[in-house]
Structures are given as C-alpha cells and as structure tokens.
Coordinates of C-alpha atoms in Angstrom, one line a residue:
X119 CA 71.2 76.0 128.9
X120 CA 74.4 76.4 126.9
X121 CA 74.9 72.6 126.9
X122 CA 71.2 71.9 125.8
X123 CA 71.9 74.2 122.9
X124 CA 75.1 72.4 121.9
X125 CA 73.5 68.8 122.3
X126 CA 70.6 70.3 120.2
X127 CA 72.8 71.6 117.6
X128 CA 74.4 68.4 117.2
X129 CA 70.7 67.0 116.5
X130 CA 70.4 69.8 113.5
X131 CA 73.7 68.6 112.1
X132 CA 72.5 65.0 112.2
X133 CA 69.4 66.1 110.2
X134 CA 71.5 67.8 107.5
X135 CA 73.3 65.0 106.9
X136 CA 70.3 62.7 106.5
X137 CA 68.1 65.5 104.8
X138 CA 67.1 63.1 101.9
X139 CA 66.9 59.9 103.7
X140 CA 63.8 58.5 105.3
X141 CA 64.4 59.6 108.8
X142 CA 61.7 60.3 111.7
X143 CA 61.7 62.3 114.8
X144 CA 62.4 59.1 117.0
X145 CA 65.8 58.7 115.2
X146 CA 66.8 62.2 115.4
X147 CA 66.0 62.0 119.4
X148 CA 68.3 58.9 119.5
X149 CA 71.1 60.7 117.7
X150 CA 70.8 63.4 120.4
X151 CA 70.6 60.9 123.2
X152 CA 67.4 62.1 124.6
X153 CA 64.0 60.2 125.0
X154 CA 61.4 61.1 122.3
X155 CA 59.4 63.2 124.6
X156 CA 62.4 65.1 126.3
X157 CA 63.8 65.7 122.9
X158 CA 60.8 67.2 121.2
X159 CA 60.2 69.4 124.4
X160 CA 64.0 70.5 124.3
X161 CA 64.2 70.9 120.5
X162 CA 61.2 73.3 120.4
X163 CA 62.4 75.3 123.2
X164 CA 65.8 75.7 121.8
X165 CA 65.0 76.2 118.3
X166 CA 61.5 77.6 118.1
X167 CA 60.5 75.0 115.7
X168 CA 59.1 71.3 116.3
X169 CA 61.6 68.8 115.1
X170 CA 58.9 67.8 112.3
X171 CA 58.6 71.5 111.2
X172 CA 62.2 72.1 111.2
X173 CA 62.8 68.9 108.9
X174 CA 60.1 69.9 106.6
X175 CA 61.1 73.2 106.2
X176 CA 64.6 72.2 105.7
X177 CA 63.6 69.8 102.9
X178 CA 61.3 72.4 101.4
X179 CA 64.3 74.9 101.0
X180 CA 66.6 72.4 99.4
X181 CA 63.8 71.7 97.1
X182 CA 63.1 75.0 96.0
X183 CA 66.9 75.6 95.4
X184 CA 66.9 72.4 93.3
X185 CA 64.0 73.7 91.4
X186 CA 66.2 76.6 90.2
X187 CA 69.4 75.0 90.1
X188 CA 68.5 71.9 88.0
X189 CA 66.2 70.8 85.4
X190 CA 65.0 67.9 87.1
X191 CA 61.2 67.2 86.9
X192 CA 59.2 68.3 90.0
X193 CA 57.8 65.1 90.8
X194 CA 61.7 63.8 90.7
X195 CA 62.7 66.6 93.3
X196 CA 59.9 66.0 95.2
X197 CA 60.6 62.3 95.7
X198 CA 64.2 63.2 96.4
X199 CA 63.0 64.9 99.5
X200 CA 60.7 62.4 100.7
X201 CA 57.2 63.3 99.0
X202 CA 55.5 60.6 97.7
X203 CA 53.5 62.6 95.1
X204 CA 53.7 65.8 93.4
X205 CA 50.2 67.0 94.8
X206 CA 51.4 66.8 98.5
X207 CA 54.7 68.4 97.6
X208 CA 53.0 71.4 96.1
X209 CA 50.6 72.0 98.5
X210 CA 53.1 72.2 101.5
X211 CA 55.3 74.1 99.3
X212 CA 52.7 76.7 98.7
X213 CA 51.8 77.0 102.3
X214 CA 55.4 77.8 103.1
X215 CA 56.3 79.9 100.3
X216 CA 53.2 81.3 99.0
X217 CA 53.9 80.3 95.5
X218 CA 53.8 76.6 93.9
X219 CA 56.7 74.9 92.5
X220 CA 56.0 75.6 89.0
X221 CA 55.9 79.4 90.0
X222 CA 58.9 79.2 91.9
X223 CA 60.9 77.7 88.9
X224 CA 59.1 80.1 86.4
X225 CA 60.1 83.3 88.5
X226 CA 63.8 81.8 89.3
X227 CA 63.2 81.2 92.8
X228 CA 62.0 82.8 96.3
X229 CA 63.9 85.7 98.2
X230 CA 67.0 84.1 99.9
X231 CA 66.0 85.5 103.4
X232 CA 62.7 83.3 103.4
X233 CA 64.6 80.0 102.8
X234 CA 65.2 78.3 106.0
X235 CA 68.9 77.6 106.1
X236 CA 70.6 75.4 108.5
X237 CA 70.4 76.8 111.8
X238 CA 74.0 77.6 113.1
X239 CA 75.2 77.6 116.8
X240 CA 75.4 81.2 116.9
X241 CA 72.0 81.6 115.9
X242 CA 70.6 79.3 118.6
X243 CA 72.8 81.1 121.0
X244 CA 71.2 84.3 120.2
X245 CA 67.7 83.0 120.6
X246 CA 68.3 81.4 124.0
X247 CA 70.5 84.3 125.4
X248 CA 69.5 86.2 128.5
X249 CA 69.0 89.5 126.6
X250 CA 66.8 87.8 123.9
X251 CA 63.6 89.9 123.4
X252 CA 60.5 88.3 122.0
X253 CA 59.1 90.2 119.0
X254 CA 55.6 92.1 119.1
X255 CA 53.0 92.9 116.6
X256 CA 51.9 96.6 116.4
X257 CA 49.9 98.6 114.6
X258 CA 51.4 101.8 113.1
X259 CA 49.7 105.1 111.1
X260 CA 51.0 106.4 107.8
X261 CA 54.4 107.7 107.9
X262 CA 55.6 110.1 105.6
X263 CA 59.6 110.7 105.2
X264 CA 62.0 112.8 103.5
X265 CA 65.4 111.4 102.3
X266 CA 67.5 109.4 99.6
X267 CA 66.7 106.5 97.3
X268 CA 68.6 104.3 95.4
X269 CA 68.6 101.2 93.0
X270 CA 70.4 98.5 94.7
X271 CA 73.0 96.3 93.3
X272 CA 72.1 92.6 92.8
X273 CA 75.3 91.7 94.3
X274 CA 74.8 91.4 98.2
X275 CA 78.3 93.0 99.2
X276 CA 77.9 95.9 96.5
X277 CA 74.4 96.5 97.7
X278 CA 75.5 96.7 101.4
X279 CA 78.3 99.1 100.3
X280 CA 75.9 101.2 98.5
X281 CA 73.5 101.5 101.6
X282 CA 76.2 102.5 103.6
X283 CA 77.2 105.4 101.3
X284 CA 73.5 106.5 100.8
X285 CA 73.3 106.7 104.7
X286 CA 76.2 109.0 105.0
X287 CA 75.3 111.2 101.9
X288 CA 71.7 111.5 103.7
X289 CA 73.2 112.4 107.2
X290 CA 75.4 115.2 105.4
X291 CA 72.6 117.0 103.8
X292 CA 71.3 118.5 106.7
X293 CA 71.0 119.0 110.6
X294 CA 68.7 116.8 112.8
X295 CA 66.6 116.9 115.9
X296 CA 68.5 115.4 119.0
X297 CA 68.1 111.7 118.6
X298 CA 66.1 111.8 115.5
X299 CA 64.8 108.5 114.3
X300 CA 66.5 107.4 111.0
X301 CA 64.7 104.7 108.7
X302 CA 66.2 102.5 106.4
X303 CA 63.6 100.8 104.1
X304 CA 64.5 98.2 101.6
X305 CA 61.6 97.2 99.2
X306 CA 60.7 96.2 95.6
X307 CA 58.4 98.1 93.5
X308 CA 57.5 95.5 91.3
X309 CA 57.2 91.9 92.5
X310 CA 57.9 90.5 88.7
X311 CA 61.3 92.1 88.1
X312 CA 62.2 91.9 92.2
X313 CA 64.9 95.0 91.8
X314 CA 65.3 96.2 95.1
X315 CA 65.5 99.7 96.1
X316 CA 66.9 101.5 99.1
X317 CA 65.2 104.6 101.0
X318 CA 66.9 106.3 104.0
X319 CA 65.1 109.1 105.5
X320 CA 63.4 110.8 108.7
X321 CA 60.2 112.6 109.4
X322 CA 60.1 116.1 108.0
X323 CA 59.7 117.8 111.2
X324 CA 63.0 116.1 112.5
X325 CA 65.2 117.7 109.8
X326 CA 66.4 121.2 109.7
X327 CA 66.2 123.2 106.8
X328 CA 66.0 120.0 104.5
X329 CA 67.9 119.7 101.2
X330 CA 66.1 120.1 97.8
X331 CA 67.8 116.8 96.8
X332 CA 65.8 114.9 99.3
X333 CA 62.5 112.8 97.8
X334 CA 59.1 111.9 99.9
X335 CA 58.4 108.2 100.7
X336 CA 55.3 107.1 102.7
X337 CA 55.2 103.9 104.7
X338 CA 51.5 103.2 104.8
X339 CA 49.5 102.3 108.1
X340 CA 48.9 98.5 109.1
X341 CA 50.4 95.9 111.2
X342 CA 54.0 95.5 111.7
X343 CA 56.3 92.9 113.7
X344 CA 58.7 94.9 115.5
X345 CA 62.0 93.6 117.1
X346 CA 64.7 95.5 118.9
X347 CA 68.2 94.2 118.8
X348 CA 71.9 95.6 118.9
X349 CA 73.2 95.9 115.5
X350 CA 75.9 93.4 115.9
X351 CA 72.9 90.8 116.3
X352 CA 71.0 92.3 113.3
X353 CA 71.6 89.5 110.9
X354 CA 70.6 86.8 113.5
X355 CA 67.6 88.7 114.2
X356 CA 66.4 89.0 110.7
X357 CA 66.9 85.3 109.8
X358 CA 65.0 84.3 113.0
X359 CA 61.9 86.7 112.1
X360 CA 61.7 85.7 108.6
X361 CA 62.1 82.1 108.8
X362 CA 61.1 81.1 112.2
X363 CA 59.0 83.8 114.4
X364 CA 56.7 85.0 111.6
X365 CA 55.7 81.6 110.1
X366 CA 55.5 80.1 113.8
X367 CA 53.0 82.5 114.9
X368 CA 50.8 82.1 111.7
X369 CA 51.4 85.5 110.0
X370 CA 52.3 86.5 106.5
X371 CA 54.6 89.1 105.7
X372 CA 54.9 91.3 103.1
X373 CA 57.8 90.0 100.9
X374 CA 58.4 93.3 99.4
X375 CA 59.6 95.5 102.5
X376 CA 61.9 95.5 105.5
X377 CA 62.2 98.6 107.8
X378 CA 65.0 99.4 110.1
X379 CA 65.3 102.4 112.2
X380 CA 67.7 103.8 114.5
X381 CA 68.5 107.1 116.4
X382 CA 70.9 109.3 115.1
X383 CA 73.5 110.0 117.9
X384 CA 76.9 111.0 118.1
X385 CA 78.0 107.6 118.8
X386 CA 76.8 104.8 116.5
X387 CA 78.7 102.0 117.9
X388 CA 76.6 99.0 118.2
X389 CA 73.5 101.3 118.2
X390 CA 70.0 99.7 118.7
X391 CA 68.2 98.7 115.7
X392 CA 64.5 98.7 115.6
X393 CA 63.3 96.1 113.0
X394 CA 59.6 96.7 111.5
X395 CA 58.3 94.1 108.9
X396 CA 55.0 94.7 107.5
X397 CA 52.5 91.6 108.0
X398 CA 49.0 90.5 107.6

C-alpha cells in the first residue's frame, strides 16, 4: 500500500504542475503509469476523491484565492482555471463553498480550512494507515458547559498560543472528576465579521466547587460528524474532515464551529482527541 500511496502522490504533483492546463484524467493516469481504469480505482482508494473531483476542487480553491488576491475579472479567473463561462464557474463554485464568486470577493474569502490544499504525502499516509478510523455521524442533545472564553487573535500562531494558555487557566481554576471530559470550542458569533472565539470548559457536574469566573456555554442538539484521533494527527484529521469526508458524503457543515474534547488525565502525552463538527 505504501508504494501505491507514493505513486498516487506523484500523480497529485503532476496535477499541481498542470493545474491551469487543459488536462484530463487519462493524461494524469498516463503520468502515474497506470491504465485509466486502474488509476481511477486506486486514486479514489488512496485519496478518497475521484481524480476529476480532486482536480476540480483544487482548481476552485486556487480560483478562490485569486478572487481575493487579484483584481482580475471573475470571467478571467474562471477561464484561467478551465471554465468556459462565468455561469458554469459560479454554479460549481457555489456548490463547493456555499457562496458565489462575487460573495467570496466581497466578503474577503473563505475560511482557510475549507479550501482543498494540495494533498501531502503525510495526509495520504494518514488516511491509508492501519489505525485510520472512519468518521461517524451522530446525534447529540443540548450540552451546557462551564468554562472560560476569549476572543482569538487573527494571527494563527498567536491564536494557538492563546488557546493553550486559556486551557491551562481553566484547569487551574478548580478540581475535576476523574477523567472529566474537557471541551474546546472554536466558533464565530457573527458570520459577517468572522471574529473567532474560543471556549474551554466541562459539564458543571464534573467540576468540584466551580469558580465564579467561569461562564456558561450551550452546545445545542443536532447532528455531528465525530472522529477520534491521537493529538499528533489532529491537524491531518481536521483537514481530511473539512475538505474530503464531509463533502464526499454530501453533508453541509456549520462553518462557524468546531469542537474538540478530551479526557483530563494526569498524562496528556499524545492524548486521544474527539472531533465534533456540526452538520446538516
């Protein structure tokens, strides 16, 4: 399987180097050294996208970036990425991103995690590993938590550092039941401003003598995609869920929220993280 992953990754590199050219799946298969039928089957098995779907999503992702970073007309960007007319481009763009190209430009883009970046060899090895666990769709009831909340910095590195400190502050504010479940929730309150907030907390009955500094946060009942992964593979799993698995099964996610939960234990070395993403 490892050899197949490497060959398919070479096909992905071929796609990237010819993204704006008029290539078809047969040419990609030829570059990989496979027959068309064998290539389509292996690509889908390894990448979890069909070759055509992957090519289209990569083109649309780069087109979305061009809408923000350039002043080119929408029709010019569409043609740059192989779309003959603006109507077709707008239709497939909206299907992928739930917004039109005009809205994308006006609202200054699409959240980064929903753009299909070039698949890396590490990602392909992750989804083809022996321990890979297929995500599930689950129903959950209202969940009321007590914890700390903060506004996140727009800089990803500073935001990650702030989240780490808020988690430590929360854990220092009280004692918890053994193996209490801690929830980390990243969300935006206003879709227009896209300011991101971060909440970390636990259920009230799992906190002994909760501090008056804690605030309440409710996660409302609904459907969620659920996946369990080691913390070391968290970023790979999130990328896979946002850009591959959820679109592949035909679900639409709530772009405003991602939930992570884990058990508060003495050793947090490579803890198991449970990802919950609300969908409809």
